[in-house]
Coordinates of C-alpha atoms in Angstrom, one line a residue:
Chain D
M1 CA 84.7 -101.8 114.8
S2 CA 84.2 -98.4 115.9
Q3 CA 84.0 -97.0 112.4
V4 CA 80.9 -95.4 111.4
N5 CA 79.0 -97.5 109.4
L6 CA 76.4 -95.7 107.2
P7 CA 74.4 -97.4 104.9
S8 CA 73.6 -95.1 102.2
A9 CA 69.8 -95.6 102.9
I10 CA 69.8 -93.6 106.0
P11 CA 67.9 -90.2 105.1
D12 CA 70.0 -87.1 105.1
E13 CA 67.7 -84.9 106.7
P14 CA 68.0 -86.1 110.5
I15 CA 71.9 -86.0 110.1
I16 CA 71.8 -82.6 108.5
R17 CA 69.7 -81.4 111.2
E18 CA 72.4 -82.8 113.7
C19 CA 75.2 -81.3 111.7
V20 CA 73.4 -77.8 112.1
S21 CA 73.5 -78.2 115.6
G22 CA 77.3 -78.6 115.6
D23 CA 77.3 -82.6 116.3
R24 CA 80.8 -83.5 114.9
R25 CA 79.6 -87.3 114.8
S26 CA 76.8 -86.5 112.5
Q27 CA 79.2 -84.3 110.5
K28 CA 81.5 -87.2 110.0
M29 CA 78.8 -89.4 109.2
L30 CA 77.5 -87.1 106.1
Y31 CA 81.4 -86.7 105.4
E32 CA 81.8 -90.5 105.1
K33 CA 78.6 -90.5 103.0
Y34 CA 79.3 -88.3 100.5
A35 CA 82.9 -87.9 100.6
S36 CA 83.7 -90.8 97.8
K37 CA 81.2 -89.0 95.5
M38 CA 82.3 -85.8 95.9
L39 CA 86.2 -86.6 95.5
G40 CA 85.0 -88.0 92.4
V41 CA 83.5 -84.4 91.4
C42 CA 86.7 -83.1 92.4
L43 CA 89.0 -85.2 90.6
R44 CA 87.3 -83.9 87.4
Y45 CA 88.2 -80.2 88.2
A46 CA 91.5 -81.1 89.9
R47 CA 95.0 -81.4 88.1
D48 CA 96.0 -84.2 90.5
Y49 CA 94.6 -86.4 93.3
Q50 CA 96.4 -84.1 95.9
N51 CA 94.6 -81.1 94.3
A52 CA 91.4 -83.1 94.4
E53 CA 91.3 -83.6 98.1
D54 CA 92.3 -80.0 98.9
I55 CA 89.3 -79.0 97.1
L56 CA 87.2 -82.0 99.0
Q57 CA 88.3 -80.6 102.3
E58 CA 87.6 -76.9 101.5
G59 CA 84.2 -77.6 100.2
F60 CA 83.1 -80.2 103.3
I61 CA 84.1 -77.3 105.4
K62 CA 82.1 -74.5 103.5
A63 CA 79.2 -77.1 103.2
F64 CA 79.3 -77.5 107.1
R65 CA 79.7 -73.8 107.7
N66 CA 76.5 -72.9 105.3
L67 CA 74.3 -76.2 106.2
E68 CA 71.6 -74.0 107.9
K69 CA 71.1 -72.7 104.4
F70 CA 70.2 -75.7 103.1
R71 CA 66.3 -75.7 103.1
F72 CA 65.4 -79.3 102.0
E73 CA 64.0 -78.0 98.9
G74 CA 66.2 -80.1 96.5
S75 CA 68.9 -82.8 97.2
F76 CA 71.3 -82.4 99.5
E77 CA 73.8 -84.4 96.9
G78 CA 73.2 -81.7 94.2
W79 CA 73.7 -78.9 96.9
L80 CA 76.8 -80.4 97.8
R81 CA 78.1 -81.1 94.5
R82 CA 77.7 -77.5 93.5
I83 CA 79.6 -76.2 96.7
M84 CA 82.6 -78.7 95.4
I85 CA 82.4 -77.2 91.8
N86 CA 82.5 -73.8 93.0
T87 CA 85.2 -74.4 95.5
A88 CA 87.0 -76.0 92.6
I89 CA 86.7 -72.9 90.3
E90 CA 87.6 -70.5 93.0
M91 CA 90.7 -72.3 93.9
H92 CA 91.9 -72.5 90.3
R93 CA 90.9 -68.9 90.0
R94 CA 93.0 -68.1 93.1
K95 CA 95.9 -69.3 91.4
N96 CA 95.2 -67.8 88.3
Y97 CA 95.7 -70.7 86.0
L98 CA 92.2 -71.2 85.2
Y99 CA 92.4 -69.9 81.5
P100 CA 95.8 -70.5 79.8
L101 CA 95.4 -70.6 76.0
I102 CA 97.0 -73.5 74.8
E103 CA 97.2 -73.7 70.8
V104 CA 95.7 -77.0 69.6
E105 CA 97.6 -78.0 66.8
N106 CA 95.4 -78.4 63.7
T107 CA 96.1 -81.9 63.1
D108 CA 93.5 -84.4 61.4
L109 CA 91.0 -86.1 63.5
E110 CA 91.1 -89.8 63.6
M111 CA 88.5 -92.5 63.1
V112 CA 87.1 -93.7 66.4
D113 CA 86.3 -97.4 67.0
E114 CA 83.1 -97.0 69.1
N115 CA 83.4 -100.5 70.4
A116 CA 87.0 -99.8 71.5
V117 CA 85.5 -96.6 73.2
S118 CA 83.1 -98.6 75.2
M119 CA 86.0 -100.7 76.4
L120 CA 87.6 -97.5 77.9
A121 CA 87.6 -97.5 81.8
A122 CA 86.2 -94.8 83.9
E123 CA 89.7 -94.3 85.2
D124 CA 91.0 -93.7 81.7
L125 CA 88.6 -90.9 80.9
M126 CA 89.1 -89.2 84.3
G127 CA 92.9 -89.2 83.5
M128 CA 92.1 -87.6 80.0
I129 CA 89.9 -85.1 81.9
M130 CA 92.6 -84.3 84.3
S131 CA 95.4 -83.8 81.9
L132 CA 93.5 -80.8 80.3
S133 CA 94.5 -77.5 80.9
P134 CA 92.5 -76.0 83.7
G135 CA 90.4 -73.8 81.4
Y136 CA 89.5 -76.6 78.8
R137 CA 88.8 -79.0 81.9
T138 CA 86.3 -76.6 83.8
V139 CA 84.3 -75.7 80.9
F140 CA 83.8 -79.3 79.7
N141 CA 82.9 -80.4 83.2
L142 CA 80.5 -77.7 83.6
Y143 CA 79.1 -78.1 80.0
A144 CA 79.2 -81.7 79.2
I145 CA 78.8 -83.3 82.6
E146 CA 77.1 -80.7 84.5
G147 CA 75.0 -79.8 82.0
Y148 CA 75.5 -75.9 82.4
S149 CA 74.8 -73.6 79.5
H150 CA 77.1 -71.5 77.9
K151 CA 75.5 -68.3 79.2
E152 CA 75.6 -69.9 82.8
I153 CA 79.4 -70.9 82.5
A154 CA 80.3 -67.3 81.5
E155 CA 78.7 -65.9 84.6
Q156 CA 80.0 -68.5 86.6
L157 CA 83.6 -68.0 85.2
N158 CA 83.2 -64.2 84.5
I159 CA 84.0 -65.0 80.6
S160 CA 82.2 -64.4 77.4
E161 CA 80.1 -66.9 75.9
G162 CA 82.1 -67.0 73.1
T163 CA 85.2 -67.9 75.2
S164 CA 83.3 -70.7 76.6
K165 CA 82.2 -72.2 73.4
S166 CA 85.9 -72.0 72.1
Q167 CA 87.3 -73.5 75.2
L168 CA 84.6 -76.3 74.9
A169 CA 85.3 -76.9 71.2
R170 CA 89.0 -77.2 72.1
A171 CA 88.4 -79.4 75.0
R172 CA 86.4 -81.8 72.8
Y173 CA 89.0 -81.8 70.2
I174 CA 91.9 -82.9 72.7
L175 CA 89.8 -85.6 74.3
M176 CA 88.9 -86.8 71.1
K177 CA 92.4 -87.0 70.0
M178 CA 93.2 -88.7 73.5
V179 CA 90.4 -91.1 72.8
T180 CA 91.4 -92.1 69.3
Q181 CA 95.1 -92.7 70.5
R182 CA 94.1 -94.6 73.1
T183 CA 91.9 -97.2 71.2
G184 CA 94.7 -97.2 68.8
M185 CA 92.6 -96.5 65.5
K186 CA 94.5 -94.3 63.1
R187 CA 92.3 -93.3 60.3
K188 CA 91.6 -90.0 58.6
A189 CA 88.5 -88.4 59.8
I190 CA 85.8 -87.8 57.4
G191 CA 85.9 -84.7 55.3
Q192 CA 89.2 -84.1 56.5
Chain N
M1 CA 83.3 -96.9 63.3
G2 CA 83.2 -93.4 63.0
N3 CA 84.0 -90.1 64.7
N4 CA 80.4 -88.8 65.0
F5 CA 79.9 -90.4 68.5
D6 CA 78.9 -87.9 71.3
I7 CA 82.1 -87.4 73.1
D8 CA 80.1 -85.6 75.7
E9 CA 78.0 -88.4 76.5
L10 CA 80.8 -90.8 76.6
F11 CA 82.4 -88.8 79.3
R12 CA 79.0 -88.0 81.0
N13 CA 77.9 -91.8 81.2
S14 CA 81.3 -92.9 82.2
I15 CA 82.6 -90.5 84.9
R16 CA 79.4 -88.3 86.1
E17 CA 79.2 -91.0 88.8
F18 CA 82.9 -91.6 89.4
E19 CA 84.0 -92.4 93.1
A20 CA 87.1 -92.4 94.6
K21 CA 88.1 -92.7 98.3
P22 CA 89.8 -89.9 99.8
S23 CA 92.7 -90.6 102.4
K24 CA 91.9 -90.7 106.0
D25 CA 93.4 -87.5 107.1
V26 CA 91.1 -85.5 104.8
W27 CA 88.6 -85.7 107.6
S28 CA 91.2 -85.1 110.3
R29 CA 92.0 -81.6 108.4
I30 CA 88.3 -80.8 108.1
D31 CA 87.6 -81.7 111.7
R32 CA 90.8 -79.5 113.0
S33 CA 89.2 -76.6 110.8
L34 CA 85.7 -76.9 112.3
S35 CA 87.1 -77.0 115.7
K36 CA 88.8 -73.8 115.0
R37 CA 85.5 -72.4 113.8
T38 CA 83.6 -73.4 116.8
G39 CA 85.6 -71.4 119.2
K40 CA 85.4 -68.2 117.1
A41 CA 84.3 -64.8 118.6
P42 CA 81.3 -63.2 117.3
S43 CA 82.1 -61.2 114.2
F44 CA 83.2 -57.9 114.4
N45 CA 80.4 -56.7 112.8
I46 CA 77.9 -57.8 115.3
G47 CA 80.3 -56.7 118.2
R48 CA 80.8 -53.2 116.7
N49 CA 76.9 -52.9 116.1
L50 CA 76.2 -54.0 119.7
A51 CA 78.6 -51.7 121.1
L52 CA 77.6 -48.8 119.3
S53 CA 74.0 -49.3 120.0
F54 CA 74.8 -49.7 123.8
L55 CA 76.7 -46.7 123.6
F56 CA 73.9 -44.8 121.8
F57 CA 71.3 -45.7 124.2
T58 CA 73.1 -45.3 127.1
L59 CA 73.7 -41.7 126.1
C60 CA 69.9 -41.4 125.6
L61 CA 69.1 -42.5 129.0
I62 CA 71.6 -40.5 131.0
P63 CA 69.5 -37.9 132.8
Y64 CA 70.1 -34.2 131.6
P65 CA 72.2 -32.4 134.2
G66 CA 69.5 -29.5 134.5
N67 CA 70.4 -28.6 138.1
Q68 CA 74.0 -27.8 137.1
F69 CA 73.0 -25.2 134.4
A70 CA 70.4 -23.7 136.9
S71 CA 72.9 -23.4 139.8
R72 CA 75.1 -21.6 137.3
G73 CA 72.4 -19.1 136.9
A74 CA 70.8 -20.4 133.7
H75 CA 67.2 -21.6 133.1
S76 CA 66.1 -25.0 133.2
L77 CA 62.9 -26.3 132.7
Q78 CA 63.5 -29.6 134.0
T79 CA 64.2 -28.2 137.4
L80 CA 61.5 -25.7 137.5
P81 CA 60.9 -25.1 141.2
V82 CA 57.1 -24.5 141.2
T83 CA 56.9 -23.5 144.6
R84 CA 54.3 -21.5 146.3
L85 CA 55.3 -18.0 145.6
S86 CA 54.3 -17.0 149.2
D87 CA 56.1 -19.8 150.9
P88 CA 58.1 -18.7 153.9
G89 CA 61.7 -18.2 153.7
L90 CA 61.5 -17.2 149.9
G91 CA 61.1 -13.1 150.7
L92 CA 57.4 -13.4 149.0
N93 CA 55.4 -13.6 152.4
H94 CA 56.0 -9.9 153.0
N95 CA 54.9 -7.4 150.5
P96 CA 56.2 -8.1 147.1
G97 CA 55.9 -4.7 146.1
P98 CA 55.6 -3.8 142.5
I99 CA 56.6 -5.9 139.7
P100 CA 58.6 -4.3 137.2
E101 CA 56.6 -3.9 134.1
K102 CA 58.9 -5.9 132.0
L103 CA 58.6 -8.9 133.9
H104 CA 54.6 -8.9 133.5
T105 CA 54.8 -8.7 129.7
G106 CA 56.6 -10.6 127.1
F107 CA 58.8 -13.5 127.7
L108 CA 58.4 -13.7 131.4
Q109 CA 54.7 -14.1 131.4
Q110 CA 54.9 -16.5 128.8
T111 CA 57.9 -18.4 130.1
L112 CA 56.2 -18.8 133.5
Q113 CA 53.2 -20.2 132.1
D114 CA 55.1 -22.3 129.7
Q115 CA 57.1 -23.8 132.5
L116 CA 54.4 -24.6 134.8
E117 CA 52.2 -26.0 132.1
T118 CA 55.3 -28.1 131.2
A119 CA 55.4 -29.2 134.8
G120 CA 52.1 -30.9 134.1
Q121 CA 50.5 -30.4 137.4
Y122 CA 49.9 -26.5 137.0
T123 CA 47.0 -25.1 135.0
R124 CA 46.9 -21.8 133.4
A125 CA 44.2 -20.8 135.7
Q126 CA 46.4 -21.4 138.8
A127 CA 49.0 -19.8 137.0
K128 CA 46.8 -16.5 136.5
A129 CA 45.7 -16.9 140.3
D130 CA 49.3 -16.7 141.3
E131 CA 50.3 -13.7 139.0
A132 CA 47.1 -11.7 140.3
S133 CA 48.2 -12.8 143.7
L134 CA 51.5 -11.1 143.1
Q135 CA 49.9 -7.9 142.0
T136 CA 47.4 -7.8 144.9
G137 CA 49.8 -9.0 147.5
T138 CA 47.0 -11.9 148.4
Q139 CA 48.3 -15.4 148.8
T140 CA 47.6 -18.0 146.0
P141 CA 45.9 -21.2 146.6
P142 CA 48.5 -24.0 147.7
V143 CA 50.3 -25.7 144.8
P144 CA 50.0 -29.5 145.2
E145 CA 52.6 -31.2 147.1
P146 CA 54.8 -32.8 144.6
L147 CA 55.5 -29.8 143.2
K148 CA 57.2 -28.2 146.4
R149 CA 59.9 -31.0 146.3
H150 CA 62.3 -29.3 144.4
D151 CA 65.3 -27.4 145.8
F152 CA 64.5 -23.7 145.2
A153 CA 67.9 -22.4 146.4
A154 CA 69.8 -25.1 144.1
S155 CA 67.9 -24.4 141.2
Q156 CA 66.0 -21.1 141.1
P157 CA 65.6 -20.0 137.8
M158 CA 65.8 -16.6 136.9
S159 CA 62.4 -15.9 135.8
L160 CA 60.6 -17.2 138.7
N161 CA 63.3 -15.5 141.0
A162 CA 62.1 -12.2 139.5
H163 CA 58.7 -12.8 140.6
M164 CA 59.6 -13.6 144.0
L165 CA 61.9 -10.3 144.5
S166 CA 60.4 -7.5 146.6
G167 CA 60.4 -4.1 145.5
S168 CA 63.8 -3.6 147.4
D169 CA 65.5 -6.2 145.1
N170 CA 64.5 -4.6 141.8
A171 CA 67.9 -2.8 141.6
D172 CA 69.6 -6.1 141.6
L173 CA 67.5 -7.0 138.7
N174 CA 68.6 -4.3 136.4
E175 CA 71.4 -6.1 134.8
R176 CA 69.8 -9.6 134.7
D177 CA 66.4 -8.0 133.4
A178 CA 68.3 -6.6 130.3
D179 CA 69.6 -10.1 129.7
I180 CA 66.4 -12.1 130.3
S181 CA 64.5 -9.7 128.1
V182 CA 66.2 -10.8 125.1
H183 CA 66.9 -14.6 125.8
S184 CA 63.6 -16.0 126.4
M185 CA 62.6 -19.9 126.1
H186 CA 60.2 -19.8 123.1
L187 CA 61.0 -22.7 120.9
R188 CA 57.6 -22.5 119.0
G189 CA 57.9 -22.1 115.4
M190 CA 58.9 -23.5 112.2
S191 CA 62.6 -23.9 110.8
I192 CA 64.5 -24.8 108.0
G193 CA 68.0 -25.9 107.5
L194 CA 70.8 -27.7 106.0
V195 CA 71.9 -31.0 107.2
A196 CA 74.6 -33.4 106.9
N197 CA 75.2 -37.0 108.2
Y198 CA 78.6 -38.9 108.5
N199 CA 77.9 -42.3 109.2
Q200 CA 79.2 -45.8 109.6
T201 CA 77.2 -48.1 107.7
S202 CA 76.9 -52.0 107.7
L203 CA 74.7 -54.4 106.0
L204 CA 75.9 -58.0 106.3
E205 CA 75.6 -59.7 109.7
N206 CA 76.7 -63.1 110.9
E207 CA 74.5 -65.0 108.4
N208 CA 75.9 -63.5 105.3
I209 CA 79.6 -64.1 106.6
F210 CA 79.7 -66.2 103.2
R211 CA 79.4 -64.7 99.9
N212 CA 79.1 -67.7 97.5
D213 CA 80.5 -69.7 99.8
R214 CA 83.7 -67.8 100.6
S215 CA 83.9 -66.4 103.9
I216 CA 84.1 -62.7 104.4
Q217 CA 85.2 -60.3 107.2
P218 CA 83.2 -57.2 107.5
T219 CA 85.2 -54.1 107.8
L220 CA 84.3 -50.5 108.3
K221 CA 82.2 -48.2 105.7
F222 CA 81.8 -44.9 106.1
G223 CA 79.2 -42.6 104.1
V224 CA 77.9 -39.3 104.1
S225 CA 74.4 -37.9 103.4
K226 CA 73.1 -34.3 103.0
G227 CA 70.0 -32.5 102.5
L228 CA 67.3 -30.2 103.8
S229 CA 65.7 -30.4 107.0
I230 CA 62.2 -29.0 108.0
K231 CA 61.2 -28.8 111.7
Y232 CA 58.3 -27.4 113.6
N233 CA 58.5 -26.8 117.4
F234 CA 55.1 -27.1 118.8
N235 CA 56.2 -25.9 122.1
N236 CA 59.2 -26.2 124.3
R237 CA 58.8 -29.6 124.8
F238 CA 57.7 -31.3 121.2
G239 CA 58.7 -31.0 117.9
I240 CA 58.1 -32.7 114.5
E241 CA 60.9 -32.9 111.7
T242 CA 61.2 -33.9 108.3
G243 CA 63.5 -33.3 105.4
Y244 CA 65.2 -34.6 102.2
L245 CA 68.7 -36.6 102.5
Y246 CA 70.1 -36.7 99.1
N247 CA 72.4 -39.6 97.9
S248 CA 73.0 -41.2 101.4
V249 CA 75.4 -43.9 101.4
E250 CA 74.6 -47.2 102.9
G251 CA 76.5 -50.7 102.4
Q252 CA 79.2 -52.5 103.5
N253 CA 82.8 -53.0 103.2
Y254 CA 84.4 -56.3 103.7
V255 CA 87.4 -58.4 102.5
L256 CA 87.7 -61.9 101.3
S257 CA 90.3 -63.6 103.3
D258 CA 91.3 -66.5 101.2
D259 CA 94.7 -68.5 101.7
N260 CA 96.5 -66.6 99.2
Q261 CA 95.1 -63.0 99.1
I262 CA 93.1 -60.6 100.9
V263 CA 90.8 -58.7 98.7
Q264 CA 88.9 -55.5 99.9
K265 CA 85.2 -55.3 98.5
S266 CA 82.7 -52.4 98.8
L267 CA 78.9 -53.2 98.3
V268 CA 77.3 -49.6 98.3
L269 CA 73.7 -48.3 98.1
Y270 CA 72.6 -44.9 97.4
Y271 CA 69.3 -43.8 98.7
D272 CA 67.5 -40.7 98.5
Q273 CA 65.6 -40.4 102.1
I274 CA 62.7 -38.6 103.7
P275 CA 62.6 -38.9 107.5
L276 CA 59.5 -38.3 109.6
L277 CA 60.9 -37.7 113.3
F278 CA 59.4 -36.8 116.7
D279 CA 61.5 -34.8 119.0
L280 CA 61.1 -34.4 122.7
K281 CA 62.9 -31.6 124.0
I282 CA 64.5 -30.6 127.2
A283 CA 65.4 -27.0 126.8
H284 CA 67.4 -24.3 128.9
I285 CA 69.3 -21.1 128.4
S286 CA 72.9 -21.6 128.1
C287 CA 74.9 -19.7 130.5
L288 CA 77.7 -19.4 128.0
T289 CA 75.9 -18.1 124.9
H290 CA 72.7 -17.1 126.8
H291 CA 70.4 -18.2 124.4
P292 CA 68.4 -21.5 124.3
V293 CA 70.1 -25.1 124.2
S294 CA 67.7 -28.0 123.5
L295 CA 68.6 -31.4 124.1
N296 CA 66.2 -33.7 121.7
Y297 CA 65.2 -37.4 122.0
I298 CA 64.4 -38.2 118.5
A299 CA 62.4 -41.1 117.3
G300 CA 60.7 -41.9 114.1
V301 CA 60.5 -43.6 110.7
Q302 CA 62.3 -43.0 107.6
Y303 CA 61.7 -44.0 104.0
G304 CA 64.5 -44.5 101.6
S305 CA 64.2 -44.9 97.9
L306 CA 67.0 -46.7 96.1
R307 CA 68.9 -44.5 93.6
Q308 CA 71.4 -47.3 92.5
Y309 CA 73.6 -49.7 93.8
R310 CA 77.0 -51.3 93.1
L311 CA 77.9 -54.9 93.7
P312 CA 81.4 -56.2 94.0
Q313 CA 82.7 -57.8 91.0
E314 CA 83.2 -61.2 92.5
K315 CA 80.0 -61.8 93.2
R316 CA 79.1 -64.7 90.9
Y317 CA 75.4 -65.2 91.5
E318 CA 74.5 -61.6 90.1
T319 CA 71.4 -62.4 88.3
D320 CA 69.2 -60.2 85.8
D321 CA 66.7 -59.2 88.7
A322 CA 67.4 -56.7 91.2
Q323 CA 69.2 -57.5 94.1
Y324 CA 67.8 -54.8 96.4
K325 CA 64.5 -53.5 96.9
S326 CA 63.7 -50.2 95.5
S327 CA 62.4 -49.0 98.7
E328 CA 63.7 -49.0 102.3
W329 CA 61.9 -48.3 105.7
S330 CA 64.1 -47.6 108.8
F331 CA 63.4 -47.0 112.4
V332 CA 65.3 -44.0 113.6
L333 CA 66.7 -42.7 117.0
G334 CA 68.8 -40.1 117.7
L335 CA 69.9 -37.8 120.3
D336 CA 71.0 -34.2 119.5
Y337 CA 71.3 -30.5 120.6
D338 CA 69.9 -27.5 119.2
I339 CA 72.3 -24.8 119.8
Y340 CA 70.8 -21.1 119.5
L341 CA 73.3 -18.7 118.0
S342 CA 70.8 -16.0 117.6
S343 CA 67.0 -15.6 117.9
N344 CA 66.7 -17.0 114.3
L345 CA 69.6 -19.2 114.1
Y346 CA 70.5 -22.4 115.4
L347 CA 73.2 -25.1 115.1
T348 CA 72.3 -29.0 115.5
A349 CA 74.6 -31.5 116.4
G350 CA 74.3 -35.3 117.7
A351 CA 74.3 -38.7 116.9
R352 CA 71.6 -40.9 115.0
G353 CA 71.1 -44.4 114.2
S354 CA 68.7 -46.3 112.1
I355 CA 67.9 -50.0 111.4
S356 CA 66.0 -50.8 107.9
N357 CA 63.8 -53.5 107.0
D358 CA 65.2 -56.4 105.0
I359 CA 66.4 -54.8 101.6
S360 CA 67.4 -57.9 99.8
T361 CA 65.2 -59.3 97.2
H362 CA 66.9 -62.7 97.7
S363 CA 67.4 -63.2 94.0
D364 CA 70.8 -64.6 94.8
P365 CA 70.6 -68.2 96.0
H366 CA 73.2 -67.6 98.4
D367 CA 71.6 -64.7 100.0
Q368 CA 68.7 -66.2 102.0
Y369 CA 69.1 -64.3 105.2
A370 CA 67.7 -60.8 105.7
Q371 CA 70.2 -57.9 104.9
R372 CA 69.4 -54.5 107.0
N373 CA 71.0 -51.5 106.5
F374 CA 72.5 -50.4 110.2
V375 CA 73.5 -46.9 110.1
F376 CA 75.1 -45.0 113.0
G377 CA 76.9 -41.5 112.9
L378 CA 77.0 -38.1 113.6
H379 CA 74.4 -35.6 112.6
G380 CA 74.7 -31.7 112.2
G381 CA 72.9 -28.9 110.7
L382 CA 72.2 -25.1 110.6
N383 CA 68.9 -23.9 110.8
Y384 CA 66.9 -20.7 110.6
V385 CA 63.8 -20.0 112.2
F386 CA 60.9 -18.4 111.0
R387 CA 60.0 -16.4 114.0
N388 CA 61.1 -13.6 116.8
F389 CA 61.8 -14.7 120.2

């Protein structure tokens, strides 16, 4: 097999240093080490698989071009993840559909069976995320998954903190609805 | 059962580490993009700066064509023919006769001494001895050999020529005397003037061609500065200059070249600047204006105080901290002409360039590399001299 076999135990630093010098083989090694993880990140911000691969491609190109800026002070995975997120946001912004306001019908929430929820596969949840509109998806990802504050999200997306909060609330509402529908539980929410 | 479970946590725990295998052609596309990148020429910004710097320093190194002026009848300090005044063939080994009084006083006497001292190998005492010999008709001590090498015929300046003329030549001097007597070469004195610069300015270099992960293409940016200039010429050879430039524009224009759109951006910094410059002068009398013209090689430092700056809106990593330092220090080189219009008024025209220290505070995590203001442009001014020629 001529395929490059890269155990995840191989440290990043020597590979990165080779990548900085332009060694294509090392770049491919680094790509293969992180491509799957990063595609997982991209999928959360993408509308479909093809779009996620586009983000992945552009993100890796930027990463290789900027690799000399990585100072080995934090984890490379975190640095790469941030580039992917930024790339995804910019690609959405470029197409001007980052913040379409979708009116959420004011339907009652339904009871959720937590045991059933725990049975949901990651693929199911990923599908739910991807079905959100880009604005909701991005804010929810940044807040709930990446751990950004509303202030940071507002700065990142050039929106107000209030907009970030309202988008998050709507995203949560929609996701909750999807989860309850998926788990098949149809009960009125408490207090509704 | 309940709906009070944490939906954030549900998704965070389930999909944060979600992985998916990309199709094989993703790497192929990355590989192709990186290959294109490898063959990319140096950025326009670097190329332009190098070209301008090369042009600038080439101009500085070109020898000043003093002989051309001299052969056309103008004075030239650079080609001063400090020759033994009694050398054979120069018309001085015979009785020189009376020297016109006008030539013994005022500009000519001073000019002769200035010129000889400028040559660096001729002392004031020797000059006096020569002058005395002119009056008494005796020969002067020999002048050091290196000073004889100039071709007198090709470069005879009017001031020295006048000394060398015999009495029978006095009639020929009449017209020239009138001219010479009002156009001497005394540049010593203080002047104050209004100056303006029209600069091409850049800030971002190769290391900064990515802003927030987006590639940029630097483009030309022009800026104007204006202010006051105060100069003092110690003599015909050296001078010092300072001043105050108000609201000098520096920064960088660039475009974000995305797939679907090209957006023009402008990064602008406004400085108040105080230069401290030293001038090395090469002066002569212009055959056109019959007033001094001085070629000045300029070098020095410049302090800049940042008044304000304007960042492009797309910059996502703007922080509350200042992005740029409040002070800027620059190294300045220049080449310009002082063109005297009258005994008290002269124009300055030339070119100047400067490069600053790193002005970035690096508060933006994507701006880890040095950002130096590189400024190159035209310089002009109108100056008034507080003295009489």
